mmCIF file of the C-alpha atoms, coordinates in Angstrom:
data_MODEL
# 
_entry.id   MODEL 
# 
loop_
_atom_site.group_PDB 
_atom_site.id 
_atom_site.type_symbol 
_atom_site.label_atom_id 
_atom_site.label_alt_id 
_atom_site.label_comp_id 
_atom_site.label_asym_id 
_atom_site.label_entity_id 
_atom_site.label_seq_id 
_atom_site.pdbx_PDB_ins_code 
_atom_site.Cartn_x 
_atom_site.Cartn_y 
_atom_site.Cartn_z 
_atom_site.occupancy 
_atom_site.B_iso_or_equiv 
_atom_site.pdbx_formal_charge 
_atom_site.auth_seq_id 
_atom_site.auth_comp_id 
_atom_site.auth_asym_id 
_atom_site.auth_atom_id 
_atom_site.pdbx_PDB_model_num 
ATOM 1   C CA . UNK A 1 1   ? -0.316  -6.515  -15.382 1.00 0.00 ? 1   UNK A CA 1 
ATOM 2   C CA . UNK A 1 2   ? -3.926  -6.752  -16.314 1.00 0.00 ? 2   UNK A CA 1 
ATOM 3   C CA . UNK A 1 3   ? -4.663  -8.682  -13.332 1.00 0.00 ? 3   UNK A CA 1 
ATOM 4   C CA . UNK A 1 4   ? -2.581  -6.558  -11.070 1.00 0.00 ? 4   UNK A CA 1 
ATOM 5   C CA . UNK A 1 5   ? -4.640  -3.414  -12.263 1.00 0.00 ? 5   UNK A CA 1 
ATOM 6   C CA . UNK A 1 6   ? -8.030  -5.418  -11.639 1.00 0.00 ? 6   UNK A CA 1 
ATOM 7   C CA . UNK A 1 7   ? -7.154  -5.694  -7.628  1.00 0.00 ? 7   UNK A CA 1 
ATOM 8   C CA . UNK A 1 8   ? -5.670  -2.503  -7.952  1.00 0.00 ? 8   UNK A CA 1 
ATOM 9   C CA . UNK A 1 9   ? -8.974  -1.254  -9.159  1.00 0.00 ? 9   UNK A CA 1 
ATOM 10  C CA . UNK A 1 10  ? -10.587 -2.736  -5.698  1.00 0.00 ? 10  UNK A CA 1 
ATOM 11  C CA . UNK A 1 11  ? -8.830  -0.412  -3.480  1.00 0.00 ? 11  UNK A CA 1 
ATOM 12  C CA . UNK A 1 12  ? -8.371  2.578   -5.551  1.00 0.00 ? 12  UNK A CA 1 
ATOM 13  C CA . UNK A 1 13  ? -10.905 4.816   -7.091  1.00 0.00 ? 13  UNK A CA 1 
ATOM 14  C CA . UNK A 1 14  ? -9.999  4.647   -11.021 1.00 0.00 ? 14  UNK A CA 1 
ATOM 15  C CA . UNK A 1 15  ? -7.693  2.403   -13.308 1.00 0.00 ? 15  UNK A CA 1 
ATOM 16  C CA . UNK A 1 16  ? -4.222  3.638   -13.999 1.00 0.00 ? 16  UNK A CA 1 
ATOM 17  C CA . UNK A 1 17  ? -2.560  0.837   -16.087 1.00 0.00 ? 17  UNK A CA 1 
ATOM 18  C CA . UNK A 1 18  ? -0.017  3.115   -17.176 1.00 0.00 ? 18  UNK A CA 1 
ATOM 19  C CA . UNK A 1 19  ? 1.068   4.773   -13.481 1.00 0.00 ? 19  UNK A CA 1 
ATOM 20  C CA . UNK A 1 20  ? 1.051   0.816   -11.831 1.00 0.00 ? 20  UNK A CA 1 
ATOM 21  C CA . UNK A 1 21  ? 3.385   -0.230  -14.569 1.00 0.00 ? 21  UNK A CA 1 
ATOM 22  C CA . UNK A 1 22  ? 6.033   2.450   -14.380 1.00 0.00 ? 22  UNK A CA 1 
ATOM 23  C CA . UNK A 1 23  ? 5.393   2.580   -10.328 1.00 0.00 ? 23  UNK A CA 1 
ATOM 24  C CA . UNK A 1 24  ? 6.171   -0.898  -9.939  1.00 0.00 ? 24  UNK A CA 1 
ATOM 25  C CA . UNK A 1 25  ? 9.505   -0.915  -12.347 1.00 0.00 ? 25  UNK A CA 1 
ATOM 26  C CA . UNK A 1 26  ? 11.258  1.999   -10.635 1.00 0.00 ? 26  UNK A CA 1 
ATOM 27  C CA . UNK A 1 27  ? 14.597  1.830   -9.906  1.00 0.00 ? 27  UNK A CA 1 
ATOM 28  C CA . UNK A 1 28  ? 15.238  1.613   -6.167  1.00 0.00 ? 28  UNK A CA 1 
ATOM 29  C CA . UNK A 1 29  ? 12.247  -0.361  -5.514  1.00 0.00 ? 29  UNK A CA 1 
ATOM 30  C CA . UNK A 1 30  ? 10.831  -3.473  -5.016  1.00 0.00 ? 30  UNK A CA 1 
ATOM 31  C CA . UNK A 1 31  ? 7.006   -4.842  -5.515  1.00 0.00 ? 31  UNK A CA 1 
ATOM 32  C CA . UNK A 1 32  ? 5.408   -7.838  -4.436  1.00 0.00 ? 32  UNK A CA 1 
ATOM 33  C CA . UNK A 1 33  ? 2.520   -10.053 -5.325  1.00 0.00 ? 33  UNK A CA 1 
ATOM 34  C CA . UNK A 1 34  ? 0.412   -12.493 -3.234  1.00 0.00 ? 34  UNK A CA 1 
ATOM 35  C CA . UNK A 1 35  ? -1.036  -14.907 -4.802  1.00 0.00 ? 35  UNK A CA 1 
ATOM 36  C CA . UNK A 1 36  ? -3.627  -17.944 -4.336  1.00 0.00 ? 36  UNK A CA 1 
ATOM 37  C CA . UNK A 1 37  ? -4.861  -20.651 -7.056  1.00 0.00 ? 37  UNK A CA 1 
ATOM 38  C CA . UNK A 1 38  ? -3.628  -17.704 -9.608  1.00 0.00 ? 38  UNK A CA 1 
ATOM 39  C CA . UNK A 1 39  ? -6.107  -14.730 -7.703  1.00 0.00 ? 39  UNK A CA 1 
ATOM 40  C CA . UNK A 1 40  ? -4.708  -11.928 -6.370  1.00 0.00 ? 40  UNK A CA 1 
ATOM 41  C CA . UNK A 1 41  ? -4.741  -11.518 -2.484  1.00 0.00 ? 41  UNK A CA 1 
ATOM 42  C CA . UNK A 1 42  ? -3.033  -8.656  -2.412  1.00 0.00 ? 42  UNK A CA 1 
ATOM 43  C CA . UNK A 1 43  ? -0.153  -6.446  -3.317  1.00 0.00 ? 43  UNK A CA 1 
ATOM 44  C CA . UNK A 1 44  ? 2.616   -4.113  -1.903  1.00 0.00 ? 44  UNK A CA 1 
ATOM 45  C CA . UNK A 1 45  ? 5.567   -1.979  -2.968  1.00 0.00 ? 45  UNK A CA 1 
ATOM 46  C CA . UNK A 1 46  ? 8.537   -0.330  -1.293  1.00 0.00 ? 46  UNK A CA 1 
ATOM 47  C CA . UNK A 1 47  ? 10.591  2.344   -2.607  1.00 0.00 ? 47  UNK A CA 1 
ATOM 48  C CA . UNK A 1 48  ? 13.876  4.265   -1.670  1.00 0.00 ? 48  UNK A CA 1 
ATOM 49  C CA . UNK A 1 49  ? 13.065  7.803   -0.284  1.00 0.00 ? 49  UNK A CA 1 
ATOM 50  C CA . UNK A 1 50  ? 15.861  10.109  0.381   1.00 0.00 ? 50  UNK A CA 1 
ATOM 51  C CA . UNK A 1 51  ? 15.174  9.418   3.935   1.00 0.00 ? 51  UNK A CA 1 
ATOM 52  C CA . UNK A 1 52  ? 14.834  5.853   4.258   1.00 0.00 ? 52  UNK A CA 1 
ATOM 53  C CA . UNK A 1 53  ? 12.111  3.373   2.718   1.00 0.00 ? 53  UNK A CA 1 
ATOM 54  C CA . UNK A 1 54  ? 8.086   4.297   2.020   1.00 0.00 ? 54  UNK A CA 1 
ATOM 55  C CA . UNK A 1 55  ? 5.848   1.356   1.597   1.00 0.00 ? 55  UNK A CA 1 
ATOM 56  C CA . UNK A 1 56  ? 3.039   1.751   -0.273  1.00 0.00 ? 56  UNK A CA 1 
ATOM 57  C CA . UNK A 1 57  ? 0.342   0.932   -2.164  1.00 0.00 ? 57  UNK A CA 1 
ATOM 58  C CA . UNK A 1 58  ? -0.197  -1.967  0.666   1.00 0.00 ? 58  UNK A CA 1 
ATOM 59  C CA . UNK A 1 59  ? -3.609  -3.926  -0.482  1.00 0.00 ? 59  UNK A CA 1 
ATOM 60  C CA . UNK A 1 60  ? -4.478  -7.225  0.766   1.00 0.00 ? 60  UNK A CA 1 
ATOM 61  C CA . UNK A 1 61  ? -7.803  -8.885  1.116   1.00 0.00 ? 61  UNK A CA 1 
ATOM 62  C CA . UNK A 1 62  ? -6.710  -9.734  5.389   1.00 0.00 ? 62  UNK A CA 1 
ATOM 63  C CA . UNK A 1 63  ? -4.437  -8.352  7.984   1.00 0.00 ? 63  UNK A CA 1 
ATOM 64  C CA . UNK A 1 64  ? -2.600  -11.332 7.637   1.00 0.00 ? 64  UNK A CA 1 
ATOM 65  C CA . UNK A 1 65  ? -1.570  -10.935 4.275   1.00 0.00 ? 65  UNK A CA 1 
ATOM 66  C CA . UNK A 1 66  ? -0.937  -7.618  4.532   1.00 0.00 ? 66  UNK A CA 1 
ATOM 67  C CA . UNK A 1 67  ? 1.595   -8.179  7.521   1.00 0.00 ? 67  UNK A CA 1 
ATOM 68  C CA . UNK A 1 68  ? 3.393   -11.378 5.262   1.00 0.00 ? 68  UNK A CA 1 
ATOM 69  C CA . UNK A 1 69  ? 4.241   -8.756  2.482   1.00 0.00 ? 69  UNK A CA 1 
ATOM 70  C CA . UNK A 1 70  ? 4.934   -5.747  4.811   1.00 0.00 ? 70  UNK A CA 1 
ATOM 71  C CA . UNK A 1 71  ? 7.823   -8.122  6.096   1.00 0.00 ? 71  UNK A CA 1 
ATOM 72  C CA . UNK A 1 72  ? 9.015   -9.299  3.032   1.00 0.00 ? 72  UNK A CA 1 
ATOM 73  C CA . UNK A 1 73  ? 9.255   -5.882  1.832   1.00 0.00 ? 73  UNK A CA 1 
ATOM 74  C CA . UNK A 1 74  ? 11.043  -4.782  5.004   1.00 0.00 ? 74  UNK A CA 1 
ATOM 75  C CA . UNK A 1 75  ? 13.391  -8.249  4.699   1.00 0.00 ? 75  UNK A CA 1 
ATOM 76  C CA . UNK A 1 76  ? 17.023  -6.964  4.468   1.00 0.00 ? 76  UNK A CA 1 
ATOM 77  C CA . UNK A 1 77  ? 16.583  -3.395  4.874   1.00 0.00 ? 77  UNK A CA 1 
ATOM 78  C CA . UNK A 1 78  ? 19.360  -1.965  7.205   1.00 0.00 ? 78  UNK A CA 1 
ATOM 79  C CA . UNK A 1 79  ? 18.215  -1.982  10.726  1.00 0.00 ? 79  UNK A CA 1 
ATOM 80  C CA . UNK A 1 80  ? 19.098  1.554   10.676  1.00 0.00 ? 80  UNK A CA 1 
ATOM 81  C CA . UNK A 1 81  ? 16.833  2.798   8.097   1.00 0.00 ? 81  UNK A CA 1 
ATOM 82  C CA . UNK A 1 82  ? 13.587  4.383   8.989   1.00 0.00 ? 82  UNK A CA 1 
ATOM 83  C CA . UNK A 1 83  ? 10.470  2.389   7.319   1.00 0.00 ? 83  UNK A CA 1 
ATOM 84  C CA . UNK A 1 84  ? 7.155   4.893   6.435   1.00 0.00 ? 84  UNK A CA 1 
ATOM 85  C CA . UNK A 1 85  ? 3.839   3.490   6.004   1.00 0.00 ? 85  UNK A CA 1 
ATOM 86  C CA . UNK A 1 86  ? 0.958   5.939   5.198   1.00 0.00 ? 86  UNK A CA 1 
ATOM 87  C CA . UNK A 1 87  ? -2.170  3.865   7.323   1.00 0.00 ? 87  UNK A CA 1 
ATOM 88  C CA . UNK A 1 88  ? -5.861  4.800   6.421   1.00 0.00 ? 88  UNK A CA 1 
ATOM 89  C CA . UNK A 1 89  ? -7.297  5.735   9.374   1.00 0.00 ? 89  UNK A CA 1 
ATOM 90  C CA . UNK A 1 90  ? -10.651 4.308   8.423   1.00 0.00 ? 90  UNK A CA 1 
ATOM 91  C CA . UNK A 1 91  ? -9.267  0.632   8.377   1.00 0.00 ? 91  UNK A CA 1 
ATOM 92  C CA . UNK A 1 92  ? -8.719  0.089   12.248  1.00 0.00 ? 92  UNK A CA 1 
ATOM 93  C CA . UNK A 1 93  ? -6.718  -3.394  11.528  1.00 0.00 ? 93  UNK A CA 1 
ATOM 94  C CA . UNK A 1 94  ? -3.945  -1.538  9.049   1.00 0.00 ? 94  UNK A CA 1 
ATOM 95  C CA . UNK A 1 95  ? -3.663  0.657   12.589  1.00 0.00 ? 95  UNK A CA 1 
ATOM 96  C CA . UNK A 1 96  ? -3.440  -2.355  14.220  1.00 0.00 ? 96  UNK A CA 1 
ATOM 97  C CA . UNK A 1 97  ? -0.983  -3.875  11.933  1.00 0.00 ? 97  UNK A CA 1 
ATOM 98  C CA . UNK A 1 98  ? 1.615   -0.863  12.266  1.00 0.00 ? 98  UNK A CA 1 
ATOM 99  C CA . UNK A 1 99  ? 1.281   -0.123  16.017  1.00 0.00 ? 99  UNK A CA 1 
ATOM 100 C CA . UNK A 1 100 ? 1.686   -3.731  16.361  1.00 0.00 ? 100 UNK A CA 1 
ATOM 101 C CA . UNK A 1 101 ? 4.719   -3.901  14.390  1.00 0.00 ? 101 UNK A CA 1 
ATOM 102 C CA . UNK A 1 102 ? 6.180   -1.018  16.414  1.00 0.00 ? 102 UNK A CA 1 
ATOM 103 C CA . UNK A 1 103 ? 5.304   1.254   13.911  1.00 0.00 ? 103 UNK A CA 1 
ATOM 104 C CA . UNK A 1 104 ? 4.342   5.009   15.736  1.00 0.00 ? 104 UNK A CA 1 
ATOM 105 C CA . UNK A 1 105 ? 2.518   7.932   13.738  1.00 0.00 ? 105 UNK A CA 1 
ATOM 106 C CA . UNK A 1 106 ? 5.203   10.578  12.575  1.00 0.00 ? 106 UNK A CA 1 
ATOM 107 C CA . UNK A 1 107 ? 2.388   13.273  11.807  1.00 0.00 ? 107 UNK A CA 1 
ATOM 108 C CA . UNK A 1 108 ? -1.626  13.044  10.578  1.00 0.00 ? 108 UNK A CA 1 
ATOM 109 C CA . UNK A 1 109 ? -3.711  13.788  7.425   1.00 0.00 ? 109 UNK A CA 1 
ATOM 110 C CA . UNK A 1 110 ? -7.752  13.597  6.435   1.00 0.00 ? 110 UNK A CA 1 
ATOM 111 C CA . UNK A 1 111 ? -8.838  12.909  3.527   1.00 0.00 ? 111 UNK A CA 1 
ATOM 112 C CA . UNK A 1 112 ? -11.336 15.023  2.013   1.00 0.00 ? 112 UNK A CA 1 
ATOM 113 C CA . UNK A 1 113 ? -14.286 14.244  -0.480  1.00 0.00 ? 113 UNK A CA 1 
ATOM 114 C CA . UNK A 1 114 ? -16.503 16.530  -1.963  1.00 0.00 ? 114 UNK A CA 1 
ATOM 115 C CA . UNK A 1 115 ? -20.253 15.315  -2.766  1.00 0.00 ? 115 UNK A CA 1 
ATOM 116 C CA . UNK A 1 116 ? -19.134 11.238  -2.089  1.00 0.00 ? 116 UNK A CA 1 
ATOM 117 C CA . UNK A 1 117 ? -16.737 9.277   -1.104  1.00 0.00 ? 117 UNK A CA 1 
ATOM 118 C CA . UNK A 1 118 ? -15.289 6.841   -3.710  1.00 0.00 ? 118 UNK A CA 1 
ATOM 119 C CA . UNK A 1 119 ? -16.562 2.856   -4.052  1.00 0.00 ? 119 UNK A CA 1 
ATOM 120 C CA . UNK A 1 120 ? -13.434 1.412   -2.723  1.00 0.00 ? 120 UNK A CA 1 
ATOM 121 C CA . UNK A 1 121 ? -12.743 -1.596  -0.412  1.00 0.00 ? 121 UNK A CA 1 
ATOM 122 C CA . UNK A 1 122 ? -11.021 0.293   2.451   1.00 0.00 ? 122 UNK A CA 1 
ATOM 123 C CA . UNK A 1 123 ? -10.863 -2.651  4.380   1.00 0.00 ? 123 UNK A CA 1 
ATOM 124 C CA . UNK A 1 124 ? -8.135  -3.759  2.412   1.00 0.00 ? 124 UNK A CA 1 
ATOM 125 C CA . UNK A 1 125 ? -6.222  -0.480  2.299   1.00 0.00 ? 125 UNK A CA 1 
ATOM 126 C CA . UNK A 1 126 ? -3.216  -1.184  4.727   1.00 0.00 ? 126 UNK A CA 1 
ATOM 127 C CA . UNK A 1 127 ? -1.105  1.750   3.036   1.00 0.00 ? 127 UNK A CA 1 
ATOM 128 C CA . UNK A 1 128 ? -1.847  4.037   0.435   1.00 0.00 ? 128 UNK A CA 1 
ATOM 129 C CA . UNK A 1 129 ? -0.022  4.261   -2.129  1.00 0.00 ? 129 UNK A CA 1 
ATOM 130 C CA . UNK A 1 130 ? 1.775   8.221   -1.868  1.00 0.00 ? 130 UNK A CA 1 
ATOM 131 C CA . UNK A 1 131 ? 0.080   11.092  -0.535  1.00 0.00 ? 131 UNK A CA 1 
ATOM 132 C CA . UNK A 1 132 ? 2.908   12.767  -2.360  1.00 0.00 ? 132 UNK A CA 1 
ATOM 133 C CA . UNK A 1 133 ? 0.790   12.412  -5.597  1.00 0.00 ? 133 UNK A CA 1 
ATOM 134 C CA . UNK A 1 134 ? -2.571  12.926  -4.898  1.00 0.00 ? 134 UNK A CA 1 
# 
């Protein structure tokens, strides 16, 4: 987990051991982890919503990445079931990932900073992890 935390820490602006761990073992979910020579590439979760299946966090260090675990995630999902993914819209290949996955934009947010904007790598932000939460 420690390692999982450290790329976590990459794309989000302060640790939280304790929220990955119990968001990554809830029930109705599933999380994956890409891995190279033992480094983290990147990471993604899904989770049941009461209206079909939210993805997200979704980190990975390259669109390509990103797109492997964004399918894997997606694997065996009923065809029926709708699939939300909540893209940064200051990473213009996550946009590019979704639209080109057929993905369309159910409604928009901003997000809003007051004084500065965190020290994140939103290059590798391909889905947030809940605006639900904050």
């Amino acid at each position: 987990m420690d390692t999982l935390t450290s790329y976590d820490r990459l794309c989000f602006s302060v640790p939280r051991p304790d929220f990955l761990e119990a968001w990554t073992q809830q029930s109705d979910s599933v999380t994956l982890v890409w891995q190279e020579n033992e480094a983290i590439r990147g990471y993604g979760a899904i989770r049941q919503c009461r209206e079909g299946w939210k993805v997200g966090p979704l980190f990975a260090d390259h669109p390509g990445i990103a797109e492997h675990l964004l399918l894997a995630l997606c694997d065996g999902l009923p065809d029926q079931d709708s699939i939300y993914l909540d893209v940064p819209e200051v990473n213009k290949e996550a946009i590019r990932l979704a639209t080109g996955l057929g993905m369309h934009e159910v409604f928009g947010t901003a997000r809003m900073y007051n004084r500065y904007s965190p020290d994140i790598a939103t290059q590798r932000v391909f889905g947030v992890t809940s605006f639900e939460l904050g």
